[in-house]
Structures are given as structure tokens and as C-alpha cells.
mmCIF file of C-alpha atoms in Angstrom:
data_model
loop_
_atom_site.group_PDB
_atom_site.id
_atom_site.type_symbol
_atom_site.label_atom_id
_atom_site.label_comp_id
_atom_site.label_asym_id
_atom_site.label_seq_id
_atom_site.Cartn_x
_atom_site.Cartn_y
_atom_site.Cartn_z
ATOM 1 C CA UNK A 1 -19.899 5.528 3.771
ATOM 2 C CA UNK A 2 -19.369 3.410 1.375
ATOM 3 C CA UNK A 3 -21.289 2.663 -2.280
ATOM 4 C CA UNK A 4 -24.110 2.366 -2.715
ATOM 5 C CA UNK A 5 -26.496 0.113 -4.789
ATOM 6 C CA UNK A 6 -29.605 0.059 -6.480
ATOM 7 C CA UNK A 7 -31.313 -2.923 -6.145
ATOM 8 C CA UNK A 8 -34.190 -2.787 -8.573
ATOM 9 C CA UNK A 9 -34.824 -6.691 -9.913
ATOM 10 C CA UNK A 10 -35.206 -7.104 -13.656
ATOM 11 C CA UNK A 11 -37.783 -9.767 -15.603
ATOM 12 C CA UNK A 12 -36.951 -12.927 -14.358
ATOM 13 C CA UNK A 13 -38.080 -15.521 -16.560
ATOM 14 C CA UNK A 14 -39.091 -19.114 -15.437
ATOM 15 C CA UNK A 15 -36.956 -21.947 -16.788
ATOM 16 C CA UNK A 16 -37.838 -25.842 -17.389
ATOM 17 C CA UNK A 17 -34.990 -28.925 -17.230
ATOM 18 C CA UNK A 18 -34.279 -31.501 -20.190
ATOM 19 C CA UNK A 19 -32.236 -33.902 -18.765
ATOM 20 C CA UNK A 20 -30.000 -35.695 -21.378
ATOM 21 C CA UNK A 21 -28.117 -38.557 -19.844
ATOM 22 C CA UNK A 22 -24.224 -38.424 -21.410
ATOM 23 C CA UNK A 23 -22.690 -40.481 -23.894
ATOM 24 C CA UNK A 24 -19.741 -42.901 -21.532
ATOM 25 C CA UNK A 25 -19.322 -41.354 -17.188
ATOM 26 C CA UNK A 26 -16.570 -39.737 -17.363
ATOM 27 C CA UNK A 27 -15.962 -39.600 -13.307
ATOM 28 C CA UNK A 28 -18.535 -39.166 -9.874
ATOM 29 C CA UNK A 29 -18.161 -35.638 -10.123
ATOM 30 C CA UNK A 30 -18.911 -34.942 -14.118
ATOM 31 C CA UNK A 31 -21.021 -32.268 -15.100
ATOM 32 C CA UNK A 32 -24.583 -34.460 -16.504
ATOM 33 C CA UNK A 33 -25.209 -33.693 -19.858
ATOM 34 C CA UNK A 34 -28.839 -31.715 -19.963
ATOM 35 C CA UNK A 35 -30.417 -28.174 -21.528
ATOM 36 C CA UNK A 36 -31.930 -25.973 -19.272
ATOM 37 C CA UNK A 37 -35.088 -24.612 -20.995
ATOM 38 C CA UNK A 38 -36.821 -19.985 -20.024
ATOM 39 C CA UNK A 39 -40.334 -20.202 -20.246
ATOM 40 C CA UNK A 40 -39.486 -18.379 -23.493
ATOM 41 C CA UNK A 41 -38.084 -21.153 -24.886
ATOM 42 C CA UNK A 42 -34.479 -19.865 -24.837
ATOM 43 C CA UNK A 43 -31.302 -23.135 -24.191
ATOM 44 C CA UNK A 44 -29.228 -22.444 -21.453
ATOM 45 C CA UNK A 45 -26.016 -24.346 -22.150
ATOM 46 C CA UNK A 46 -24.113 -23.604 -20.061
ATOM 47 C CA UNK A 47 -23.280 -26.580 -17.554
ATOM 48 C CA UNK A 48 -19.166 -26.432 -16.376
ATOM 49 C CA UNK A 49 -18.132 -23.472 -14.352
ATOM 50 C CA UNK A 50 -14.289 -23.525 -13.531
ATOM 51 C CA UNK A 51 -13.039 -20.985 -11.615
ATOM 52 C CA UNK A 52 -9.000 -20.193 -10.529
ATOM 53 C CA UNK A 53 -7.075 -17.694 -8.857
ATOM 54 C CA UNK A 54 -4.077 -15.793 -10.655
ATOM 55 C CA UNK A 55 -0.740 -17.561 -9.676
ATOM 56 C CA UNK A 56 1.287 -15.776 -7.078
ATOM 57 C CA UNK A 57 2.854 -12.285 -7.901
ATOM 58 C CA UNK A 58 4.751 -9.547 -6.738
ATOM 59 C CA UNK A 59 4.135 -7.040 -3.959
ATOM 60 C CA UNK A 60 3.418 -3.184 -3.646
ATOM 61 C CA UNK A 61 2.250 -0.660 -1.144
ATOM 62 C CA UNK A 62 -0.376 1.746 -0.359
ATOM 63 C CA UNK A 63 -0.337 5.169 1.280
ATOM 64 C CA UNK A 64 -3.802 5.054 2.923
ATOM 65 C CA UNK A 65 -3.678 9.198 2.919
ATOM 66 C CA UNK A 66 -2.657 9.679 -0.542
ATOM 67 C CA UNK A 67 -3.789 6.357 -2.046
ATOM 68 C CA UNK A 68 -0.770 6.267 -4.042
ATOM 69 C CA UNK A 69 0.811 2.491 -4.822
ATOM 70 C CA UNK A 70 3.757 1.604 -4.968
ATOM 71 C CA UNK A 71 6.097 -1.517 -6.775
ATOM 72 C CA UNK A 72 9.358 -2.921 -7.128
ATOM 73 C CA UNK A 73 8.319 -4.347 -10.122
ATOM 74 C CA UNK A 74 7.117 -2.662 -12.231
ATOM 75 C CA UNK A 75 3.481 -3.861 -14.712
ATOM 76 C CA UNK A 76 3.457 -4.391 -18.418
ATOM 77 C CA UNK A 77 0.411 -2.342 -17.819
ATOM 78 C CA UNK A 78 2.476 1.181 -15.858
ATOM 79 C CA UNK A 79 -0.294 0.539 -12.962
ATOM 80 C CA UNK A 80 1.653 0.344 -10.116
ATOM 81 C CA UNK A 81 -1.508 -2.087 -7.590
ATOM 82 C CA UNK A 82 -1.275 -3.982 -11.914
ATOM 83 C CA UNK A 83 1.742 -5.778 -10.750
ATOM 84 C CA UNK A 84 2.415 -9.020 -13.066
ATOM 85 C CA UNK A 85 3.256 -12.875 -11.451
ATOM 86 C CA UNK A 86 6.797 -12.896 -9.927
ATOM 87 C CA UNK A 87 9.162 -15.723 -11.619
ATOM 88 C CA UNK A 88 7.319 -18.972 -9.359
ATOM 89 C CA UNK A 89 3.960 -17.453 -10.129
ATOM 90 C CA UNK A 90 5.388 -17.716 -14.024
ATOM 91 C CA UNK A 91 5.571 -22.247 -13.810
ATOM 92 C CA UNK A 92 2.470 -21.860 -11.624
ATOM 93 C CA UNK A 93 0.932 -20.976 -14.798
ATOM 94 C CA UNK A 94 2.450 -22.912 -16.912
ATOM 95 C CA UNK A 95 1.466 -26.092 -14.672
ATOM 96 C CA UNK A 96 -1.949 -24.854 -14.268
ATOM 97 C CA UNK A 97 -2.183 -24.570 -18.075
ATOM 98 C CA UNK A 98 -1.086 -28.270 -18.293
ATOM 99 C CA UNK A 99 -4.165 -29.530 -16.155
ATOM 100 C CA UNK A 100 -6.594 -26.585 -17.475
ATOM 101 C CA UNK A 101 -6.015 -28.757 -21.449
ATOM 102 C CA UNK A 102 -7.052 -32.190 -19.302
ATOM 103 C CA UNK A 103 -10.608 -30.815 -18.154
ATOM 104 C CA UNK A 104 -13.926 -32.542 -18.750
ATOM 105 C CA UNK A 105 -16.266 -31.022 -20.145
ATOM 106 C CA UNK A 106 -13.565 -28.941 -20.996
ATOM 107 C CA UNK A 107 -13.008 -25.217 -21.326
ATOM 108 C CA UNK A 108 -14.742 -23.415 -24.238
ATOM 109 C CA UNK A 109 -14.958 -19.660 -23.143
ATOM 110 C CA UNK A 110 -11.768 -17.556 -20.834
ATOM 111 C CA UNK A 111 -13.393 -14.852 -18.288
ATOM 112 C CA UNK A 112 -10.923 -13.321 -16.180
ATOM 113 C CA UNK A 113 -10.583 -9.982 -14.509
ATOM 114 C CA UNK A 114 -8.967 -7.643 -16.292
ATOM 115 C CA UNK A 115 -5.804 -7.289 -14.183
ATOM 116 C CA UNK A 116 -2.521 -8.233 -15.732
ATOM 117 C CA UNK A 117 -1.849 -11.166 -13.097
ATOM 118 C CA UNK A 118 -4.926 -12.866 -14.439
ATOM 119 C CA UNK A 119 -4.698 -12.495 -18.101
ATOM 120 C CA UNK A 120 -0.733 -13.771 -17.145
ATOM 121 C CA UNK A 121 -1.646 -16.466 -15.079
ATOM 122 C CA UNK A 122 -3.924 -17.558 -18.510
ATOM 123 C CA UNK A 123 -1.907 -16.988 -21.395
ATOM 124 C CA UNK A 124 -0.405 -20.475 -21.053
ATOM 125 C CA UNK A 125 -3.681 -21.813 -21.455
ATOM 126 C CA UNK A 126 -4.763 -20.585 -24.615
ATOM 127 C CA UNK A 127 -2.137 -21.931 -26.846
ATOM 128 C CA UNK A 128 -2.884 -25.684 -25.061
ATOM 129 C CA UNK A 129 -6.884 -25.256 -25.085
ATOM 130 C CA UNK A 130 -9.404 -25.096 -28.240
ATOM 131 C CA UNK A 131 -8.139 -23.453 -31.484
ATOM 132 C CA UNK A 132 -8.994 -19.840 -31.390
ATOM 133 C CA UNK A 133 -10.027 -19.833 -28.057
ATOM 134 C CA UNK A 134 -9.641 -16.215 -26.508
ATOM 135 C CA UNK A 135 -9.309 -14.320 -23.182
ATOM 136 C CA UNK A 136 -12.728 -12.119 -22.679
ATOM 137 C CA UNK A 137 -11.522 -9.232 -19.561
ATOM 138 C CA UNK A 138 -14.844 -8.613 -17.468
ATOM 139 C CA UNK A 139 -14.439 -5.489 -14.742
ATOM 140 C CA UNK A 140 -17.023 -6.975 -13.071
ATOM 141 C CA UNK A 141 -14.877 -10.093 -11.496
ATOM 142 C CA UNK A 142 -11.866 -7.793 -10.640
ATOM 143 C CA UNK A 143 -10.712 -7.182 -7.694
ATOM 144 C CA UNK A 144 -12.116 -6.476 -4.174
ATOM 145 C CA UNK A 145 -10.474 -2.795 -2.640
ATOM 146 C CA UNK A 146 -11.878 -1.762 0.321
ATOM 147 C CA UNK A 147 -14.234 1.346 0.837
ATOM 148 C CA UNK A 148 -11.590 4.149 1.185
ATOM 149 C CA UNK A 149 -11.793 8.064 1.166
ATOM 150 C CA UNK A 150 -9.440 8.019 -2.433
ATOM 151 C CA UNK A 151 -9.845 6.435 -5.893
ATOM 152 C CA UNK A 152 -8.677 2.525 -6.079
ATOM 153 C CA UNK A 153 -6.493 2.855 -9.445
ATOM 154 C CA UNK A 154 -8.808 1.102 -12.331
ATOM 155 C CA UNK A 155 -7.475 -2.106 -14.611
ATOM 156 C CA UNK A 156 -5.663 -1.059 -18.307
ATOM 157 C CA UNK A 157 -8.533 -0.064 -21.257
ATOM 158 C CA UNK A 158 -9.416 -3.182 -23.388
ATOM 159 C CA UNK A 159 -6.975 -1.726 -26.134
ATOM 160 C CA UNK A 160 -3.969 -1.380 -23.956
ATOM 161 C CA UNK A 161 -4.441 -5.497 -22.998
ATOM 162 C CA UNK A 162 -4.867 -5.824 -26.545
ATOM 163 C CA UNK A 163 -1.663 -4.950 -27.676
ATOM 164 C CA UNK A 164 0.250 -6.749 -24.552
ATOM 165 C CA UNK A 165 -1.960 -10.125 -25.467
ATOM 166 C CA UNK A 166 -2.233 -9.416 -28.906
ATOM 167 C CA UNK A 167 -4.066 -12.667 -30.472
ATOM 168 C CA UNK A 168 -5.164 -14.536 -27.250
ATOM 169 C CA UNK A 169 -7.029 -11.134 -25.654
ATOM 170 C CA UNK A 170 -10.333 -10.329 -26.922
ATOM 171 C CA UNK A 171 -10.952 -6.842 -27.263
ATOM 172 C CA UNK A 172 -14.572 -6.561 -28.843
ATOM 173 C CA UNK A 173 -16.199 -8.141 -25.714
ATOM 174 C CA UNK A 174 -18.180 -5.444 -23.772
ATOM 175 C CA UNK A 175 -17.813 -5.334 -19.800
ATOM 176 C CA UNK A 176 -21.585 -5.907 -17.485
ATOM 177 C CA UNK A 177 -20.274 -3.104 -15.611
ATOM 178 C CA UNK A 178 -17.581 -1.270 -14.002
ATOM 179 C CA UNK A 179 -16.331 -1.535 -9.647
ATOM 180 C CA UNK A 180 -16.879 1.890 -7.761
ATOM 181 C CA UNK A 181 -13.481 3.551 -8.104
ATOM 182 C CA UNK A 182 -14.264 4.381 -3.613
ATOM 183 C CA UNK A 183 -14.300 0.038 -2.577
ATOM 184 C CA UNK A 184 -17.188 -2.216 -2.196
ATOM 185 C CA UNK A 185 -17.977 -3.390 1.502
ATOM 186 C CA UNK A 186 -18.026 -7.349 1.395
ATOM 187 C CA UNK A 187 -22.161 -7.481 1.074
ATOM 188 C CA UNK A 188 -21.605 -4.935 -2.256
ATOM 189 C CA UNK A 189 -19.003 -6.894 -3.541
ATOM 190 C CA UNK A 190 -21.077 -10.379 -3.344
ATOM 191 C CA UNK A 191 -23.321 -8.343 -5.132
ATOM 192 C CA UNK A 192 -21.390 -6.528 -7.858
ATOM 193 C CA UNK A 193 -20.038 -10.215 -8.518
ATOM 194 C CA UNK A 194 -23.783 -11.593 -8.609
ATOM 195 C CA UNK A 195 -24.721 -9.467 -11.389
ATOM 196 C CA UNK A 196 -21.548 -9.872 -13.300
ATOM 197 C CA UNK A 197 -21.762 -14.111 -13.159
ATOM 198 C CA UNK A 198 -25.152 -13.124 -15.145
ATOM 199 C CA UNK A 199 -24.621 -11.263 -17.000
ATOM 200 C CA UNK A 200 -21.017 -13.836 -18.178
ATOM 201 C CA UNK A 201 -24.180 -17.518 -18.114
ATOM 202 C CA UNK A 202 -26.688 -15.799 -20.331
ATOM 203 C CA UNK A 203 -24.669 -13.714 -22.683
ATOM 204 C CA UNK A 204 -22.222 -17.102 -22.823
ATOM 205 C CA UNK A 205 -26.170 -19.366 -22.856
ATOM 206 C CA UNK A 206 -27.233 -17.290 -26.092
ATOM 207 C CA UNK A 207 -24.356 -17.384 -27.889
ATOM 208 C CA UNK A 208 -22.244 -20.695 -27.852
ATOM 209 C CA UNK A 209 -24.517 -23.385 -30.311
ATOM 210 C CA UNK A 210 -22.522 -26.493 -28.090
ATOM 211 C CA UNK A 211 -24.626 -28.804 -25.402
ATOM 212 C CA UNK A 212 -22.678 -28.303 -22.145
ATOM 213 C CA UNK A 213 -20.495 -25.721 -22.682
ATOM 214 C CA UNK A 214 -18.505 -24.453 -20.199
ATOM 215 C CA UNK A 215 -16.749 -21.237 -18.404
ATOM 216 C CA UNK A 216 -13.821 -20.937 -17.570
ATOM 217 C CA UNK A 217 -13.044 -18.031 -15.009
ATOM 218 C CA UNK A 218 -9.727 -16.289 -13.682
ATOM 219 C CA UNK A 219 -9.825 -13.829 -10.960
ATOM 220 C CA UNK A 220 -8.824 -12.666 -7.428
ATOM 221 C CA UNK A 221 -9.202 -14.709 -3.755
ATOM 222 C CA UNK A 222 -11.634 -12.706 -2.218
ATOM 223 C CA UNK A 223 -13.959 -12.318 -5.780
ATOM 224 C CA UNK A 224 -13.405 -16.298 -6.153
ATOM 225 C CA UNK A 225 -15.306 -16.506 -3.284
ATOM 226 C CA UNK A 226 -17.691 -14.152 -3.702
ATOM 227 C CA UNK A 227 -18.317 -16.786 -6.845
ATOM 228 C CA UNK A 228 -18.035 -19.152 -4.674
ATOM 229 C CA UNK A 229 -21.200 -17.990 -2.978
ATOM 230 C CA UNK A 230 -23.600 -16.349 -5.474
ATOM 231 C CA UNK A 231 -23.453 -19.095 -7.970
ATOM 232 C CA UNK A 232 -23.699 -21.569 -5.061
ATOM 233 C CA UNK A 233 -26.334 -18.737 -3.303
ATOM 234 C CA UNK A 234 -25.126 -19.979 0.583
ATOM 235 C CA UNK A 235 -23.721 -16.926 1.802
ATOM 236 C CA UNK A 236 -22.843 -17.826 5.555
ATOM 237 C CA UNK A 237 -23.916 -16.067 8.486
ATOM 238 C CA UNK A 238 -19.629 -15.116 9.282
ATOM 239 C CA UNK A 239 -18.372 -14.045 6.163
ATOM 240 C CA UNK A 240 -14.544 -14.460 7.029
ATOM 241 C CA UNK A 241 -15.730 -18.248 7.754
ATOM 242 C CA UNK A 242 -13.065 -20.340 4.986
ATOM 243 C CA UNK A 243 -15.783 -21.716 2.414
ATOM 244 C CA UNK A 244 -14.184 -21.852 -1.078
ATOM 245 C CA UNK A 245 -10.847 -21.766 -1.162
ATOM 246 C CA UNK A 246 -8.670 -19.580 -2.719
ATOM 247 C CA UNK A 247 -4.841 -21.072 -3.473
ATOM 248 C CA UNK A 248 -3.201 -19.320 -6.004
ATOM 249 C CA UNK A 249 -3.320 -21.527 -9.455
ATOM 250 C CA UNK A 250 -6.021 -23.603 -8.061
ATOM 251 C CA UNK A 251 -9.218 -25.276 -9.737
ATOM 252 C CA UNK A 252 -12.399 -24.850 -8.624
ATOM 253 C CA UNK A 253 -15.475 -26.283 -10.233
ATOM 254 C CA UNK A 254 -19.299 -25.617 -10.031
ATOM 255 C CA UNK A 255 -22.313 -27.668 -12.098
ATOM 256 C CA UNK A 256 -25.581 -26.402 -12.723
ATOM 257 C CA UNK A 257 -28.696 -27.538 -10.900
ATOM 258 C CA UNK A 258 -31.261 -29.247 -12.539
ATOM 259 C CA UNK A 259 -33.915 -27.260 -10.726
ATOM 260 C CA UNK A 260 -37.196 -26.220 -13.089
ATOM 261 C CA UNK A 261 -38.416 -23.378 -11.059
ATOM 262 C CA UNK A 262 -35.865 -20.983 -10.649
ATOM 263 C CA UNK A 263 -35.855 -16.959 -10.888
ATOM 264 C CA UNK A 264 -32.859 -15.559 -12.939
ATOM 265 C CA UNK A 265 -32.142 -12.424 -13.376
ATOM 266 C CA UNK A 266 -30.678 -11.341 -16.164
ATOM 267 C CA UNK A 267 -28.908 -7.343 -16.975
ATOM 268 C CA UNK A 268 -28.404 -6.411 -20.052
ATOM 269 C CA UNK A 269 -26.000 -3.612 -21.694
ATOM 270 C CA UNK A 270 -23.207 -2.290 -20.262
ATOM 271 C CA UNK A 271 -23.545 -1.092 -15.996
ATOM 272 C CA UNK A 272 -21.795 1.230 -14.379
ATOM 273 C CA UNK A 273 -20.898 1.088 -10.924
ATOM 274 C CA UNK A 274 -24.636 4.067 -9.873
ATOM 275 C CA UNK A 275 -26.471 1.260 -12.559
ATOM 276 C CA UNK A 276 -26.284 -1.730 -10.865
ATOM 277 C CA UNK A 277 -29.353 -3.724 -10.285
ATOM 278 C CA UNK A 278 -29.291 -7.083 -8.698
ATOM 279 C CA UNK A 279 -29.753 -10.589 -8.703
ATOM 280 C CA UNK A 280 -31.920 -13.208 -6.294
ATOM 281 C CA UNK A 281 -29.612 -15.364 -5.590
ATOM 282 C CA UNK A 282 -29.433 -15.386 -2.222
ATOM 283 C CA UNK A 283 -31.004 -18.109 0.562
ATOM 284 C CA UNK A 284 -30.179 -21.240 -1.382
ATOM 285 C CA UNK A 285 -30.955 -19.900 -5.164
ATOM 286 C CA UNK A 286 -27.477 -18.959 -6.638
ATOM 287 C CA UNK A 287 -27.119 -16.988 -9.750
ATOM 288 C CA UNK A 288 -28.600 -18.689 -12.883
ATOM 289 C CA UNK A 289 -30.303 -21.454 -11.487
ATOM 290 C CA UNK A 290 -27.871 -22.529 -8.898
ATOM 291 C CA UNK A 291 -25.116 -24.266 -9.021
ATOM 292 C CA UNK A 292 -23.139 -27.422 -6.763
ATOM 293 C CA UNK A 293 -19.800 -27.010 -6.161
ATOM 294 C CA UNK A 294 -18.078 -30.505 -7.048
ATOM 295 C CA UNK A 295 -14.093 -29.468 -6.518
ATOM 296 C CA UNK A 296 -12.873 -27.221 -4.114
ATOM 297 C CA UNK A 297 -9.106 -25.953 -4.514
ATOM 298 C CA UNK A 298 -7.383 -28.697 -5.730
ATOM 299 C CA UNK A 299 -3.799 -27.724 -6.604
ATOM 300 C CA UNK A 300 -3.269 -31.344 -7.111
ATOM 301 C CA UNK A 301 -1.123 -30.191 -10.461
ATOM 302 C CA UNK A 302 1.417 -27.939 -8.530
ATOM 303 C CA UNK A 303 4.420 -28.544 -7.526
ATOM 304 C CA UNK A 304 3.915 -27.081 -4.553
ATOM 305 C CA UNK A 305 0.680 -27.946 -3.743
ATOM 306 C CA UNK A 306 -2.317 -25.054 -2.382
ATOM 307 C CA UNK A 307 -0.421 -22.353 -1.167
ATOM 308 C CA UNK A 308 -1.113 -18.331 0.139
ATOM 309 C CA UNK A 309 -4.740 -19.547 0.761
ATOM 310 C CA UNK A 310 -7.412 -16.813 1.550
ATOM 311 C CA UNK A 311 -9.866 -16.222 3.778
ATOM 312 C CA UNK A 312 -12.257 -12.784 4.855
ATOM 313 C CA UNK A 313 -11.050 -10.716 7.698
ATOM 314 C CA UNK A 314 -13.931 -8.103 8.003
ATOM 315 C CA UNK A 315 -14.717 -5.112 5.629
ATOM 316 C CA UNK A 316 -11.215 -4.192 4.225
ATOM 317 C CA UNK A 317 -11.118 -0.232 5.339
ATOM 318 C CA UNK A 318 -8.787 2.973 3.884
ATOM 319 C CA UNK A 319 -8.416 5.347 5.920
ATOM 320 C CA UNK A 320 -6.830 7.568 9.034
ATOM 321 C CA UNK A 321 -4.542 4.460 10.006
ATOM 322 C CA UNK A 322 -1.327 5.241 12.500
ATOM 323 C CA UNK A 323 1.825 3.891 12.136
ATOM 324 C CA UNK A 324 2.054 -0.270 13.292
ATOM 325 C CA UNK A 325 -2.247 -0.348 12.976
ATOM 326 C CA UNK A 326 -3.027 -4.211 10.985
ATOM 327 C CA UNK A 327 -6.445 -3.536 8.624
ATOM 328 C CA UNK A 328 -6.987 -6.085 5.757
ATOM 329 C CA UNK A 329 -6.974 -7.029 2.156
ATOM 330 C CA UNK A 330 -7.711 -8.971 -0.383
ATOM 331 C CA UNK A 331 -4.427 -10.064 -1.203
ATOM 332 C CA UNK A 332 -2.251 -9.917 1.529
ATOM 333 C CA UNK A 333 -3.807 -11.221 4.600
ATOM 334 C CA UNK A 334 -1.695 -9.205 7.185
ATOM 335 C CA UNK A 335 -1.842 -5.294 5.615
ATOM 336 C CA UNK A 336 0.029 -2.974 8.173
ATOM 337 C CA UNK A 337 0.280 0.748 7.988
ATOM 338 C CA UNK A 338 4.311 1.994 7.949
ATOM 339 C CA UNK A 339 4.613 5.757 8.339
ATOM 340 C CA UNK A 340 0.906 6.278 6.311
ATOM 341 C CA UNK A 341 0.969 3.095 4.515
ATOM 342 C CA UNK A 342 -0.470 -0.116 4.133
ATOM 343 C CA UNK A 343 2.027 -2.641 3.383
ATOM 344 C CA UNK A 344 0.919 -6.006 1.532
ATOM 345 C CA UNK A 345 3.196 -8.513 3.578
ATOM 346 C CA UNK A 346 4.037 -12.143 1.979
ATOM 347 C CA UNK A 347 3.647 -14.973 4.716
ATOM 348 C CA UNK A 348 2.883 -18.759 4.265
ATOM 349 C CA UNK A 349 -0.619 -18.387 4.080
ATOM 350 C CA UNK A 350 -1.566 -15.355 2.258
ATOM 351 C CA UNK A 351 -0.709 -13.407 -0.215
#
């Protein structure tokens, strides 16, 4: 049986919108200049969210009986399931950084999965974005692992990540939640992501002092798709459909809706997997008032174009597998059990 989620709702303030036109047009998909104000007078200033998937990484294997991960390219975090980027991925990260520096509105805040490949993907961008910008590691937008009879590995601690990324990493940020180590169902992944996004957006709304604030999130394939669905409020009847594209180092853009009567759930403080609340995001509501996707998995900035995209193919389950039996991985597409192991295979369309 998979992990359970407490679905009690937090109090949700009402929103009103004060529209302010931009001084100049910057394109059809530009985010309009507006403020969203709650009934208690709080101005909500995050108007744009950019999302990217980490660049091309090295592969690893998993023994589904013992839960032991192995890679031939050791990670700086010393966690076998936390591989670094491949050389090709490093090239992608530099091409991505050049494009991120051109975005309008520009990136004000960086949030990332705490896994090394995501932080490494953002490293070149930190040098090109606004002075003093730092990356905040949020476990709630971390990797998706399917339900298993063993504990999946946790990412490195913020203190250790700070030692690796030094000035580019914000080790004072407190993540909104810790995903269950025994894995999640597809539905539970989406609900977890919704809570994390509500926390990120509410925290940034409260912290930012500028209008039209923009957030960039670096995450993983399954989590990126879940971000798109929870922001827009559009959960397909078939979770396996290709709705939000997840190529490596692509860019997806969301702009905030101007809806005067939308409920927003705002988690407060640090939450563990056992105390995850819920956000009412389905049926078109979306997290924090709802968002519109205006750019979906764009890869025009990459020399190789769109590569290694992925979509759900049912539940990811780690159990008693027979040699050669295929299951689905959030990072690999086909995963084959070889003598009790699951091997994440590199394919043309998925990795």
C-alpha cells in the first residue's frame, strides 16, 4: 500500500485583482503587469513561473530487491542515485543559461530540486542572472519515486550542498515538505507538488518587493509535468497523455491568471510527509489562483533541440520483478529488471 496524504484544507483567503498595463509590449506571450490582492490586503506579486528540466545526466541502476542504487560515475554528493550531468548535459546547461539571461520578465528567484543534477544545471545561470541571486533547494519539487518496499535515497543536506555550490546556494531556505521515502503514486506526486508550489508562491509573494516577480524552477521530468497540471488546474483523465513537455533543459512558461474569486491554500512552516495538507487545485482551479501556460518545453536555444522527453506510463512500482520485466521510471522511460535489478536505459526519446 502506498503512502497516505492528509487531505485537510488550510484556510484560504479570497483574491481580488488590480490590473496595471505594462509601459511597453514585449511580445504576445509576455506576462501582463498586474497585482493580485487577498482580502486581507496582501499583494501577491509573482506573475511568471519558468520551469526547466535538468540537463542530460549519467545513468544508474537499481536493485529492486535490496533498494541499492549503483552508478559508474560517482556523484559529488556520494549518493549513487544522485548522478551528475553527462558532458553533453554540461553543454546544455551553458546553452540554457544564455537563454535564461534573455527572459522577459527576468528571473528574480531560483528554486530547484535538491538533487545534484538540477543544481548543477542551474550553476552557469547563476552567474548570468541578477547579482546576488541564489538557488533555494525545495524537496517538494524533487524527484518522483514510485511506491516501493524499501526506502528510496534522500538528497544531500543543505549544509553539504552549500559546501559544493558555495555562494550560489541558499542554505537558509527551509523546504516546505519532505516526500515519503517509500515512494508515491502518480496522484500523490501531483498533490505533493501542489503543496510545494503553494508554499513557494506564497513565500515569494510575501518576500518580494518588486512588481511582476518571476520564479525559475529546475526539476525532473515527472515533477515538471505535475507542476504544469497543478498550476493550470488541468489534470487529464489519463495521466499518461503528452500535455506538458519535459525535454532536458527546455523552458516552459506560466503566467498568473487575473481571477478575482479564487481560493488559495497557503501552507505555513516546515511540513513532513505525514503532515502534508492539500491544495484544491483540480477542476481548473490551479495553485494560487491558477496559471496559463504560454510556452511549453521550448528548446530553440539548444544546439540539439528537444531531446529525451518523457511522459507517464502508469504507476512506477518497485516490487518483486522477474528478470526482463519492464516497468516505468520517471527519468528513463523503459526500465528493465536484470537479475533482480532495474536498469535505467538511455533511449532516443527518454532518459
